[in-house]
Amino acid sequence: MDYRKIATEILECIGGEDNVSHFEHCSTRLRFTLKDSNKVKIDELKQVKGVLGVVMGAQCQVIIGNNVVEVYDEILKIASFDIKNSSEEAKKDQKLGSKIMDFVIGVFQPLVPAIAGAGVLKSVISLLVLFGILNNTSVAYTVFNNIGDAALYFIPLLVANSAAKKLKCNQMVAIAAVGTLLLPNITTLLATEGGVKLFGLTLKNIAYAYQIFPALLTVFLLAFVEKFFNKITPKPIRIFFVPMMCYIIVLPCTLLFLGPLGYNIGTLLTTIILTIYAKVGFIGIGLFAMLLPLCVATGMHKAFLPYAISTYSETGKEFIYMPASLAHNIAESGACFAVAIKSKDTETRSTAVSAGISALFGITEPALYGLTLQNKKVLGSVMIGAGISGLFLGLFSVEAFVVVGPGLASMSMFVNPDNSMNFMYAVIGFVIAFVVSFIASIILYKEETTTSNTNEEQTNIAQENNEVVEEDVTLESPLTGEMINIEDVNDGVFAGKILGDGIAIIPSEGVLKSPGNGKVSMIADTKHSIGLTLDNGTEVLMHVGLDTVKLDGKYYDVKVSNGQTVKTGDKLIEFNINKIKSEGYELTTPVIVINGDKYSIANSKTGPVKAGEILFDAIKMEA
């Protein structure tokens, strides 16, 4: 695989290195925070060989899979990112929800490796004790168990570091400030019998080790105070005066107000989750596991990180997100291996085996974007396997003792020295997820025939569906409005017939209908264009408006789904003419035949037209 070529093409599609304000990667995705998301060529980016998928949201997430590190390294070699103004530029056009999600990911995602590594180490130690290999009173046990505990004990410092980096304040000052909460003398002071007072106010007796929200609130205030004093402090004394003022102001506020508030937030979050679990019980974990494929696909699973890390830090275990993730991860693996067995396509088999192995070890994005989301029957199989496994794991109250992607190599995360059955139930849930999704995929999965433009293949498909193949077809107008020649469209690509010949309509009503019988072959992520493959093989593209991709789907409502069979006159898209015009966009809608090597158009005209009237004929060209 040519990683340099992939890296170069990705950079071109996201608007170049100058459009990047922050760049990082996780286990399968390149994560770009962009200055202008409108510059991203999403369709072209998805076509880059080596790219499994693209998710646009708070970040532009480019799914690579197992080769993400190699592509990431190549991008760093060929690009020089200017991230000086990322805080303002990257979030300028983000909605509040996107900003919150971006912040959550930026703060909590970096914590996972430290927590996961330490947690797996502790679970391995517990496993050795369980099998009698290690004595829990030995020096070796004490040393390594405390090594595993360090990441959780000092998690306030980890939060301070990542939050300060995200908020663009001094990371060392933030760590030192939060570190005050962990000092033995402060801990002893807070635990003084009868309590102690500062400025006449009583300090709450709170153990801040293992806490994440007090540290987070501390850094929030620190960032504000630091920014204020940086503006008013003379440069010669700024190096010591600004940090000093941060300590003087932030730490008393934290001990008096922010620390207790953060502690209560963590407690409340855990209480809410426990209450929900008490109400829906094991059924909730089953439903959660079923929905995880969709959550991971959109990146929404990251929203559960604060809960999982907070619960694990406070209680040393987690019993909702991790068990549900185990069910989902292994279900993805089982479905992939079933596809590998059933598929006759070499490339599909290769993808399925590779993705299946990755999912087996807890990395599901290659499976999700390589297979699951491309085939609804595979997706259904995964959801069935994950759901049933999740119900089992919830029914037997399986608990995880590490926050890491559950998989074959990390199964020790379910070892509980006080309850040996916890691990056994986890193993059974593992097997259930794999076997059920495997069997479901074996039964449900069918090799999808790639849409072809040849007469012979179209004839075979039509005969299987008892349909009559027509050499020529008459298309009906999908819109009511004014027809103009394609050459008169104010866009060089359409006017120059680069994509194909056709006609254009200036709509007077905001409803796009199907011009013939066929199937939906493409729906743009931004909802402004749609492609159909008609029953006779004609491929039609309809692009509602010029340059309307920049609206990112706003004012468009798609009424059909990809792969859906449609009849002439069926509603495809509804759009708000007035609002689109008010944004300054033309609504001229090209309707073109994109397989012009097979079909030509004839009998087109210009002038007023109503939806359902004759548009033009698509004539089968002689071979």
Coordinates of C-alpha atoms in Angstrom, one line a residue:
M1 CA 0.0 0.0 0.0
D2 CA 1.4 3.4 -1.0
Y3 CA 0.9 5.4 2.2
R4 CA 2.5 8.5 0.8
K5 CA 0.0 8.6 -2.1
I6 CA -2.9 8.1 0.4
A7 CA -1.6 10.8 2.6
T8 CA -1.2 13.2 -0.3
E9 CA -4.7 12.6 -1.7
I10 CA -6.3 12.9 1.8
L11 CA -4.6 16.3 2.3
E12 CA -5.8 17.5 -1.1
C13 CA -9.4 16.4 -0.4
I14 CA -9.6 18.2 3.0
G15 CA -8.5 21.5 1.6
G16 CA -4.8 21.3 2.1
E17 CA -2.6 21.6 5.1
D18 CA -3.5 25.3 5.6
N19 CA -7.1 24.2 6.3
V20 CA -6.0 22.1 9.3
S21 CA -6.0 23.6 12.8
H22 CA -5.5 20.3 14.7
F23 CA -4.5 16.8 13.7
E24 CA -4.4 13.6 15.7
H25 CA -5.4 9.9 15.3
C26 CA -7.0 7.2 17.3
S27 CA -6.8 3.4 16.7
T28 CA -8.5 3.5 13.3
R29 CA -9.2 7.2 12.3
L30 CA -7.4 10.3 11.3
R31 CA -9.0 13.2 13.1
F32 CA -8.7 16.6 11.5
T33 CA -10.1 19.8 13.2
L34 CA -10.6 22.1 10.2
K35 CA -10.7 25.8 9.8
D36 CA -13.3 25.6 7.0
S37 CA -15.2 22.3 6.7
N38 CA -16.8 23.5 3.5
K39 CA -13.5 23.0 1.7
V40 CA -13.7 19.2 2.2
K41 CA -14.4 17.2 -0.9
I42 CA -16.3 14.4 0.8
D43 CA -17.2 12.3 -2.2
E44 CA -13.6 12.4 -3.5
L45 CA -12.2 11.7 0.0
K46 CA -14.4 8.6 0.2
Q47 CA -13.0 7.4 -3.1
V48 CA -9.3 7.6 -2.0
K49 CA -7.9 4.0 -2.0
G50 CA -7.2 3.1 1.6
V51 CA -10.0 5.2 3.0
L52 CA -12.8 3.1 4.5
G53 CA -15.2 6.0 5.3
V54 CA -15.6 9.6 6.3
V55 CA -17.5 11.1 9.3
M56 CA -18.1 14.9 9.3
G57 CA -18.9 16.4 12.7
A58 CA -16.9 18.3 15.3
Q59 CA -13.9 16.8 13.5
C60 CA -13.4 15.5 10.0
Q61 CA -12.8 11.8 10.8
V62 CA -11.1 9.8 8.0
I63 CA -11.4 6.1 8.7
I64 CA -8.3 4.2 7.7
G65 CA -8.4 1.0 9.8
N66 CA -5.3 -0.9 10.8
N67 CA -2.9 1.3 8.7
V68 CA -3.8 4.5 10.4
V69 CA -0.4 5.0 12.1
E70 CA 1.4 4.6 8.8
V71 CA -0.8 7.1 7.0
Y72 CA -0.6 9.5 10.0
D73 CA 3.2 9.4 9.9
E74 CA 3.2 10.1 6.1
I75 CA 0.9 13.1 6.5
L76 CA 3.3 14.5 9.2
K77 CA 6.2 14.1 6.8
I78 CA 4.6 16.0 3.9
A79 CA 2.6 18.6 5.8
S80 CA 3.5 21.5 8.1
F81 CA 0.3 22.4 10.0
D82 CA -0.2 25.9 11.4
I83 CA -2.3 25.4 14.5
K84 CA -1.7 28.7 16.2
N85 CA -5.3 30.0 15.8
S86 CA -7.0 26.6 16.0
S87 CA -9.1 27.5 19.1
E88 CA -10.9 30.3 17.3
E89 CA -10.8 29.3 13.6
A90 CA -11.6 25.6 14.0
K91 CA -14.7 26.2 16.1
K92 CA -16.0 29.4 14.3
D93 CA -18.8 27.7 12.5
Q94 CA -19.4 24.8 14.9
K95 CA -22.7 24.4 16.7
L96 CA -22.8 24.1 20.5
G97 CA -23.3 20.3 20.4
S98 CA -20.3 19.9 18.1
K99 CA -18.1 22.1 20.3
I100 CA -19.0 20.1 23.4
M101 CA -18.3 16.8 21.6
D102 CA -15.0 18.1 20.3
F103 CA -14.0 19.1 23.8
V104 CA -15.1 15.8 25.4
I105 CA -13.1 13.8 22.8
G106 CA -10.1 16.1 23.1
V107 CA -10.0 15.8 26.9
F108 CA -10.9 12.2 27.5
Q109 CA -9.7 10.3 24.4
P110 CA -6.0 10.9 25.3
L111 CA -6.6 9.3 28.8
V112 CA -7.6 5.9 27.4
P113 CA -4.1 4.5 26.7
A114 CA -2.8 5.2 30.2
I115 CA -5.9 3.9 31.9
A116 CA -6.2 0.9 29.6
G117 CA -2.6 -0.1 30.0
A118 CA -2.7 0.2 33.7
G119 CA -6.1 -1.5 33.9
V120 CA -5.0 -4.5 31.8
L121 CA -1.9 -4.9 34.0
K122 CA -4.1 -5.0 37.1
S123 CA -6.4 -7.5 35.5
V124 CA -3.4 -9.7 34.5
I125 CA -2.1 -9.6 38.1
S126 CA -5.6 -10.5 39.4
L127 CA -5.6 -13.4 36.9
L128 CA -2.3 -14.7 38.2
V129 CA -3.6 -14.5 41.7
L130 CA -6.8 -16.3 40.7
F131 CA -4.7 -19.2 39.3
G132 CA -2.4 -19.3 42.3
I133 CA 0.7 -18.2 40.2
L134 CA 1.2 -15.1 42.3
N135 CA 0.7 -14.5 46.0
N136 CA -1.3 -11.4 46.8
T137 CA 0.9 -10.8 49.9
S138 CA 4.2 -10.8 47.9
V139 CA 6.4 -7.8 47.1
A140 CA 5.9 -8.4 43.4
Y141 CA 2.2 -8.3 43.7
T142 CA 2.3 -5.1 45.8
V143 CA 4.7 -3.3 43.3
F144 CA 2.9 -4.3 40.1
N145 CA -0.6 -3.7 41.6
N146 CA 0.4 -0.2 42.6
I147 CA 1.9 0.4 39.2
G148 CA -1.5 -0.5 37.7
D149 CA -3.3 1.7 40.2
A150 CA -1.1 4.8 39.6
A151 CA -3.0 5.9 36.4
L152 CA -6.3 6.0 38.3
Y153 CA -4.9 7.6 41.4
F154 CA -3.3 10.4 39.5
I155 CA -6.1 10.7 36.9
P156 CA -6.8 14.3 38.0
L157 CA -3.3 15.1 36.7
L158 CA -4.0 13.4 33.4
V159 CA -7.2 15.3 33.1
A160 CA -5.4 18.6 33.9
N161 CA -2.9 17.9 31.2
S162 CA -5.3 17.1 28.4
A163 CA -7.8 19.8 29.4
A164 CA -5.1 22.4 29.5
K165 CA -3.9 21.4 26.1
K166 CA -7.5 21.6 24.8
L167 CA -8.1 25.0 26.4
K168 CA -4.8 26.4 25.3
C169 CA -3.5 27.3 28.8
N170 CA -0.1 26.4 30.4
Q171 CA -0.1 22.6 30.9
M172 CA 2.6 22.6 33.6
V173 CA 0.8 25.2 35.7
A174 CA -2.5 23.2 35.3
I175 CA -0.8 20.0 36.5
A176 CA 0.8 21.8 39.4
A177 CA -2.5 23.4 40.4
V178 CA -4.5 20.2 40.3
G179 CA -1.6 18.4 42.0
T180 CA -2.3 20.5 45.0
L181 CA -5.5 18.6 45.6
L182 CA -3.5 15.4 45.9
L183 CA -0.8 16.6 48.3
P184 CA -0.8 14.4 51.5
N185 CA -0.8 17.5 53.7
I186 CA -3.9 18.9 51.9
T187 CA -5.6 15.5 52.2
T188 CA -4.8 15.4 55.9
L189 CA -6.0 19.0 56.4
L190 CA -9.3 18.3 54.7
A191 CA -9.8 15.2 56.9
T192 CA -9.3 17.2 60.1
E193 CA -11.9 16.2 62.7
G194 CA -14.6 18.9 63.0
G195 CA -13.5 20.4 59.7
V196 CA -11.3 23.4 58.9
K197 CA -12.2 26.9 57.5
L198 CA -10.6 29.0 54.9
F199 CA -11.7 32.7 54.7
G200 CA -14.4 31.8 57.1
L201 CA -15.8 29.1 54.9
T202 CA -15.7 25.3 55.7
L203 CA -13.6 23.2 53.4
K204 CA -15.3 19.9 52.4
N205 CA -13.6 16.7 53.3
I206 CA -13.2 15.2 49.8
A207 CA -10.5 12.7 48.6
Y208 CA -9.6 14.1 45.2
A209 CA -7.6 11.1 44.0
Y210 CA -9.5 9.1 41.3
Q211 CA -11.7 12.2 40.6
I212 CA -12.0 13.8 37.1
F213 CA -14.6 16.6 37.3
P214 CA -12.9 18.6 40.1
A215 CA -9.7 18.7 37.9
L216 CA -11.7 19.7 34.9
L217 CA -13.4 22.6 36.6
T218 CA -10.1 23.7 38.0
V219 CA -8.5 24.0 34.6
F220 CA -11.6 25.8 33.2
L221 CA -11.1 28.5 35.8
L222 CA -7.3 28.5 35.4
A223 CA -7.6 29.0 31.6
F224 CA -9.8 32.1 32.2
V225 CA -7.6 33.6 34.9
E226 CA -4.4 33.0 32.9
K227 CA -5.8 34.6 29.8
F228 CA -6.9 37.7 31.9
F229 CA -3.5 38.2 33.6
N230 CA -1.6 37.5 30.4
K231 CA -3.3 40.6 28.9
I232 CA -2.7 43.0 31.7
T233 CA 0.7 41.8 33.1
P234 CA 3.9 43.5 31.8
K235 CA 6.0 41.0 29.8
P236 CA 9.2 41.2 32.0
I237 CA 7.3 39.7 35.0
R238 CA 4.7 37.6 33.1
I239 CA 6.7 34.3 33.5
F240 CA 6.3 34.2 37.3
F241 CA 3.5 36.7 38.0
V242 CA 0.8 35.0 35.9
P243 CA 1.3 31.5 37.3
M244 CA 1.5 33.0 40.9
M245 CA -1.9 34.8 40.4
C246 CA -3.4 31.6 39.0
Y247 CA -2.4 29.7 42.1
I248 CA -3.6 32.4 44.4
I249 CA -7.0 32.7 42.8
V250 CA -7.8 29.2 41.4
L251 CA -6.7 26.9 44.3
P252 CA -8.8 28.6 47.0
C253 CA -11.8 28.7 44.6
T254 CA -11.3 25.0 43.9
L255 CA -11.0 23.9 47.5
L256 CA -14.1 26.0 48.5
F257 CA -16.4 25.7 45.5
L258 CA -15.2 23.9 42.3
G259 CA -13.8 20.8 44.0
P260 CA -17.1 20.0 45.8
L261 CA -19.1 20.9 42.7
G262 CA -17.0 18.6 40.5
Y263 CA -17.3 15.8 43.1
N264 CA -21.1 16.2 43.2
I265 CA -21.2 16.2 39.4
G266 CA -19.4 12.8 39.2
T267 CA -21.6 11.4 42.0
L268 CA -24.7 12.6 40.2
L269 CA -23.7 11.2 36.9
T270 CA -23.0 7.8 38.4
T271 CA -26.3 7.9 40.3
I272 CA -28.3 8.7 37.1
I273 CA -26.7 5.8 35.3
L274 CA -27.4 3.5 38.2
T275 CA -31.0 4.6 38.4
I276 CA -31.5 4.0 34.7
Y277 CA -29.9 0.6 35.0
A278 CA -32.2 -0.2 38.0
K279 CA -35.2 0.7 35.9
V280 CA -34.4 -1.2 32.7
G281 CA -31.9 -3.7 34.0
F282 CA -30.3 -6.1 31.6
I283 CA -32.6 -5.2 28.8
G284 CA -30.9 -1.8 28.6
I285 CA -27.5 -3.3 28.1
G286 CA -28.9 -5.5 25.3
L287 CA -30.5 -2.5 23.6
F288 CA -27.3 -0.5 24.0
A289 CA -25.2 -3.2 22.5
M290 CA -27.6 -3.4 19.5
L291 CA -27.3 0.4 18.9
L292 CA -23.5 0.6 19.3
P293 CA -22.8 -0.1 15.6
L294 CA -24.6 3.1 14.8
C295 CA -23.1 5.0 17.7
V296 CA -19.5 4.0 16.7
A297 CA -20.2 4.9 13.0
T298 CA -21.1 8.4 13.9
G299 CA -18.5 8.8 16.7
M300 CA -21.2 9.2 19.3
H301 CA -19.8 6.4 21.4
K302 CA -17.1 8.9 22.6
A303 CA -19.8 10.7 24.5
F304 CA -19.9 7.7 27.0
L305 CA -16.2 8.1 27.9
P306 CA -16.7 10.6 30.7
Y307 CA -19.2 8.3 32.3
A308 CA -17.1 5.2 31.9
I309 CA -13.9 6.8 33.2
S310 CA -15.7 8.5 36.1
T311 CA -17.4 5.4 37.2
Y312 CA -14.3 3.3 36.8
S313 CA -12.2 5.8 38.7
E314 CA -14.7 6.0 41.6
T315 CA -15.7 2.3 41.9
G316 CA -12.9 0.4 40.1
K317 CA -15.4 -1.2 37.8
E318 CA -17.9 -0.5 35.0
F319 CA -20.9 -2.7 34.1
I320 CA -22.8 -1.0 31.2
Y321 CA -20.5 0.4 28.5
M322 CA -17.7 -2.2 28.6
P323 CA -20.0 -5.3 28.5
A324 CA -22.1 -3.8 25.7
S325 CA -18.9 -3.0 23.8
L326 CA -17.7 -6.6 24.3
A327 CA -21.0 -7.8 22.8
H328 CA -20.8 -5.4 19.8
N329 CA -17.0 -5.9 19.1
I330 CA -17.2 -9.7 18.9
A331 CA -20.5 -9.7 17.0
E332 CA -18.7 -7.6 14.3
S333 CA -16.0 -10.2 14.2
G334 CA -18.4 -13.1 13.9
A335 CA -20.3 -11.4 11.0
C336 CA -17.1 -10.7 9.2
F337 CA -15.9 -14.3 9.3
A338 CA -19.3 -15.4 8.0
V339 CA -19.0 -13.0 5.1
A340 CA -15.5 -14.3 4.4
I341 CA -16.8 -17.8 4.1
K342 CA -19.9 -17.0 2.0
S343 CA -18.4 -14.4 -0.4
K344 CA -17.1 -15.4 -3.8
D345 CA -15.4 -12.1 -4.3
T346 CA -11.6 -12.2 -3.5
E347 CA -11.4 -8.6 -2.3
T348 CA -14.5 -8.9 -0.1
R349 CA -13.1 -12.1 1.5
S350 CA -9.8 -10.4 2.2
T351 CA -11.5 -7.4 3.7
A352 CA -13.7 -9.6 5.8
V353 CA -10.9 -11.6 7.2
S354 CA -8.8 -8.6 8.1
A355 CA -11.7 -6.7 9.6
G356 CA -12.8 -9.8 11.5
I357 CA -9.4 -10.2 13.1
S358 CA -9.4 -6.5 14.1
A359 CA -12.8 -6.7 15.6
L360 CA -11.9 -9.9 17.5
F361 CA -9.2 -7.8 19.3
G362 CA -11.6 -4.9 19.9
I363 CA -11.1 -2.6 16.9
T364 CA -14.3 -2.5 15.0
E365 CA -14.0 0.4 12.5
P366 CA -12.5 -1.7 9.7
A367 CA -15.5 -4.1 10.0
L368 CA -18.0 -1.3 10.4
Y369 CA -16.9 0.7 7.4
G370 CA -15.6 -2.1 5.3
L371 CA -18.6 -4.4 5.5
T372 CA -21.3 -3.7 8.1
L373 CA -22.6 -0.4 7.0
Q374 CA -22.4 -1.3 3.4
N375 CA -24.8 -4.3 3.7
K376 CA -28.0 -4.0 5.8
K377 CA -28.2 -7.7 6.3
V378 CA -24.7 -7.8 7.8
L379 CA -25.6 -4.8 10.0
G380 CA -28.8 -6.7 11.1
S381 CA -26.7 -9.8 11.9
V382 CA -24.3 -7.8 14.0
M383 CA -27.2 -6.1 15.9
I384 CA -28.8 -9.5 16.5
G385 CA -25.6 -11.0 17.9
A386 CA -24.7 -8.0 20.0
G387 CA -28.2 -7.6 21.4
I388 CA -28.5 -11.3 22.5
S389 CA -25.0 -11.2 24.0
G390 CA -25.7 -7.9 25.7
L391 CA -28.9 -9.3 27.3
F392 CA -26.9 -12.3 28.6
L393 CA -24.1 -10.1 30.0
G394 CA -26.6 -7.7 31.6
L395 CA -28.7 -10.6 33.0
F396 CA -25.6 -12.0 34.9
S397 CA -24.4 -8.5 35.8
V398 CA -21.0 -8.9 34.2
E399 CA -18.5 -6.2 35.4
A400 CA -15.4 -4.8 33.7
F401 CA -12.4 -3.7 35.6
V402 CA -10.6 -1.9 32.8
V403 CA -11.7 0.9 30.4
V404 CA -10.4 -0.5 27.1
G405 CA -11.9 -1.8 23.9
P406 CA -13.0 -5.3 24.9
G407 CA -11.5 -8.1 22.8
L408 CA -9.7 -11.4 22.8
A409 CA -6.4 -10.0 24.1
S410 CA -8.1 -7.9 26.9
M411 CA -10.5 -10.5 28.3
S412 CA -8.6 -10.4 31.5
M413 CA -10.4 -7.1 32.1
F414 CA -13.4 -9.1 33.3
V415 CA -11.4 -11.0 36.0
N416 CA -12.8 -10.5 39.5
P417 CA -10.8 -12.2 42.3
D418 CA -13.9 -12.1 44.5
N419 CA -16.2 -13.6 41.9
S420 CA -14.6 -16.1 39.5
M421 CA -17.9 -16.5 37.6
N422 CA -17.7 -12.9 36.3
F423 CA -15.0 -13.9 33.9
M424 CA -16.8 -17.1 32.9
Y425 CA -20.0 -15.2 32.1
A426 CA -17.9 -12.7 30.0
V427 CA -16.4 -15.6 28.1
I428 CA -19.9 -17.1 27.5
G429 CA -21.1 -13.6 26.3
F430 CA -18.1 -13.5 24.0
V431 CA -19.0 -16.8 22.4
I432 CA -22.7 -15.9 22.1
A433 CA -21.9 -12.7 20.3
F434 CA -19.6 -14.4 17.8
V435 CA -21.7 -17.5 17.2
V436 CA -25.1 -15.7 16.9
S437 CA -23.8 -13.0 14.5
F438 CA -21.9 -15.7 12.5
I439 CA -25.0 -17.9 12.1
A440 CA -27.2 -14.9 11.3
S441 CA -24.8 -13.7 8.6
I442 CA -24.5 -17.1 7.1
I443 CA -28.3 -17.2 6.8
L444 CA -29.0 -13.6 5.8
Y445 CA -25.9 -12.5 3.8
K446 CA -26.1 -12.6 0.1
E447 CA -23.5 -11.3 -2.3
E448 CA -24.7 -8.0 -3.6
T449 CA -24.5 -7.7 -7.4
T450 CA -22.7 -4.5 -8.4
T451 CA -24.8 -2.3 -10.6
S452 CA -23.7 -2.8 -14.2
N453 CA -24.4 -0.9 -17.4
T454 CA -24.3 -3.8 -19.8
N455 CA -27.5 -5.1 -21.5
E456 CA -26.8 -8.7 -20.5
E457 CA -26.6 -8.1 -16.8
Q458 CA -29.5 -5.6 -16.7
T459 CA -31.5 -8.2 -18.5
N460 CA -30.6 -10.9 -16.0
I461 CA -31.6 -8.7 -13.1
A462 CA -34.9 -7.7 -14.7
Q463 CA -35.7 -11.3 -15.5
E464 CA -35.1 -12.4 -11.9
N465 CA -37.6 -9.6 -10.9
N466 CA -40.1 -10.6 -13.6
E467 CA -39.5 -7.1 -15.2
V468 CA -39.5 -6.2 -18.9
V469 CA -36.3 -4.7 -20.2
E470 CA -36.9 -1.6 -22.4
E471 CA -34.2 -0.6 -24.9
D472 CA -35.4 3.0 -24.7
V473 CA -37.2 4.9 -22.0
T474 CA -39.0 8.2 -21.7
L475 CA -38.2 10.2 -18.6
E476 CA -40.8 12.3 -16.9
S477 CA -40.0 15.7 -15.4
P478 CA -39.0 15.4 -11.8
L479 CA -39.8 19.1 -11.1
T480 CA -42.3 21.8 -11.9
G481 CA -40.6 24.9 -13.2
E482 CA -38.8 26.2 -16.3
M483 CA -36.7 23.9 -18.5
I484 CA -33.4 25.3 -20.0
N485 CA -30.7 23.9 -22.1
I486 CA -27.9 22.2 -20.1
E487 CA -25.4 24.5 -21.9
D488 CA -27.0 27.5 -20.2
V489 CA -26.4 26.3 -16.7
N490 CA -24.2 28.6 -14.7
D491 CA -21.7 25.9 -13.9
G492 CA -18.9 24.8 -16.2
V493 CA -19.0 21.1 -15.2
F494 CA -22.7 20.8 -16.1
A495 CA -22.7 23.2 -19.0
G496 CA -19.7 21.5 -20.5
K497 CA -21.4 18.1 -20.2
I498 CA -18.4 16.8 -18.3
L499 CA -20.7 14.5 -16.3
G500 CA -23.1 13.8 -19.1
D501 CA -25.8 15.3 -21.4
G502 CA -29.3 16.3 -20.2
I503 CA -31.5 19.2 -19.3
A504 CA -31.8 21.6 -16.4
I505 CA -34.9 22.9 -14.6
I506 CA -35.4 26.0 -12.6
P507 CA -37.9 24.8 -10.0
S508 CA -41.0 26.7 -8.8
E509 CA -42.0 24.0 -6.3
G510 CA -39.7 22.3 -3.8
V511 CA -40.4 18.7 -4.6
L512 CA -38.1 16.4 -6.6
K513 CA -39.8 13.3 -7.9
S514 CA -38.5 10.2 -9.6
P515 CA -38.4 10.6 -13.5
G516 CA -38.8 6.8 -14.0
N517 CA -38.9 3.3 -12.4
G518 CA -35.6 2.1 -10.9
K519 CA -33.5 2.1 -7.8
V520 CA -31.7 4.8 -5.8
S521 CA -28.0 4.4 -6.5
M522 CA -26.6 7.4 -4.7
I523 CA -27.7 10.0 -2.1
A524 CA -25.2 12.8 -1.4
D525 CA -24.4 13.1 2.3
T526 CA -25.4 16.8 2.0
K527 CA -28.8 15.7 0.6
H528 CA -28.6 18.1 -2.4
S529 CA -28.2 15.5 -5.1
I530 CA -29.4 12.0 -5.9
G531 CA -28.7 9.3 -8.5
L532 CA -31.0 6.7 -9.9
T533 CA -30.4 3.6 -12.0
L534 CA -33.6 3.1 -14.1
D535 CA -34.9 -0.4 -15.0
N536 CA -33.5 -0.2 -18.5
G537 CA -30.0 0.7 -17.3
T538 CA -30.1 4.5 -17.7
E539 CA -28.2 6.2 -14.9
V540 CA -29.6 9.6 -14.0
L541 CA -28.1 12.2 -11.7
M542 CA -30.2 15.1 -10.4
H543 CA -28.4 18.0 -8.6
V544 CA -30.8 20.3 -6.8
G545 CA -29.2 23.8 -7.0
L546 CA -25.7 25.0 -7.9
D547 CA -22.9 24.9 -5.2
T548 CA -25.6 23.9 -2.7
V549 CA -23.2 21.3 -1.2
K550 CA -22.1 24.2 1.1
L551 CA -25.5 24.1 2.8
D552 CA -24.5 20.7 4.3
G553 CA -28.0 19.4 3.9
K554 CA -29.8 22.4 5.4
Y555 CA -33.3 23.0 3.9
Y556 CA -33.3 19.5 2.2
D557 CA -35.3 16.5 3.4
V558 CA -34.6 13.2 1.6
K559 CA -37.6 10.9 1.4
V560 CA -35.8 7.7 0.2
S561 CA -32.8 5.6 1.1
N562 CA -29.9 4.3 -0.8
G563 CA -30.8 1.1 -2.7
Q564 CA -34.6 1.7 -2.4
T565 CA -36.8 0.8 -5.4
V566 CA -38.8 3.8 -6.6
K567 CA -41.6 4.3 -9.2
T568 CA -42.2 7.2 -11.5
G569 CA -43.5 10.2 -9.6
D570 CA -42.3 9.0 -6.1
K571 CA -41.0 11.8 -3.9
L572 CA -37.3 11.8 -3.6
I573 CA -36.3 15.1 -2.0
E574 CA -38.3 18.0 -0.6
F575 CA -36.4 21.3 -0.3
N576 CA -37.2 24.9 0.8
I577 CA -36.9 27.1 -2.2
N578 CA -37.2 30.4 -0.4
K579 CA -34.6 29.6 2.3
I580 CA -32.1 28.3 -0.2
K581 CA -32.5 31.4 -2.3
S582 CA -32.1 33.6 0.8
E583 CA -28.7 32.0 1.4
G584 CA -27.7 33.2 -2.1
Y585 CA -27.8 29.9 -4.0
E586 CA -29.2 29.2 -7.5
L587 CA -31.8 26.4 -7.6
T588 CA -31.1 25.5 -11.2
T589 CA -31.3 21.7 -11.2
P590 CA -29.4 19.7 -13.8
V591 CA -31.0 16.3 -14.8
I592 CA -28.3 14.4 -16.7
V593 CA -27.6 10.9 -18.0
I594 CA -24.2 10.0 -16.7
N595 CA -23.7 6.8 -18.7
G596 CA -23.7 8.6 -22.0
D597 CA -21.6 5.9 -23.6
K598 CA -24.7 3.6 -23.4
Y599 CA -27.6 6.1 -23.7
S600 CA -28.1 9.3 -25.5
I601 CA -30.9 11.8 -25.0
A602 CA -33.5 12.9 -27.6
N603 CA -36.7 15.0 -27.9
S604 CA -35.7 17.4 -25.1
K605 CA -37.3 20.9 -25.1
T606 CA -37.2 24.1 -23.1
G607 CA -39.9 26.2 -21.5
P608 CA -42.5 25.7 -18.7
V609 CA -42.9 22.1 -17.5
K610 CA -44.9 20.4 -14.8
A611 CA -43.8 17.4 -12.8
G612 CA -44.9 14.2 -14.6
E613 CA -44.7 15.7 -18.1
I614 CA -42.3 14.3 -20.7
L615 CA -38.7 15.5 -20.1
F616 CA -36.7 13.6 -22.7
D617 CA -36.1 10.1 -24.1
A618 CA -33.1 8.0 -23.2
I619 CA -32.1 6.1 -26.3
K620 CA -30.1 2.9 -26.2
M621 CA -27.0 3.4 -28.4
E622 CA -26.0 0.7 -30.8
A623 CA -23.1 -1.4 -29.6

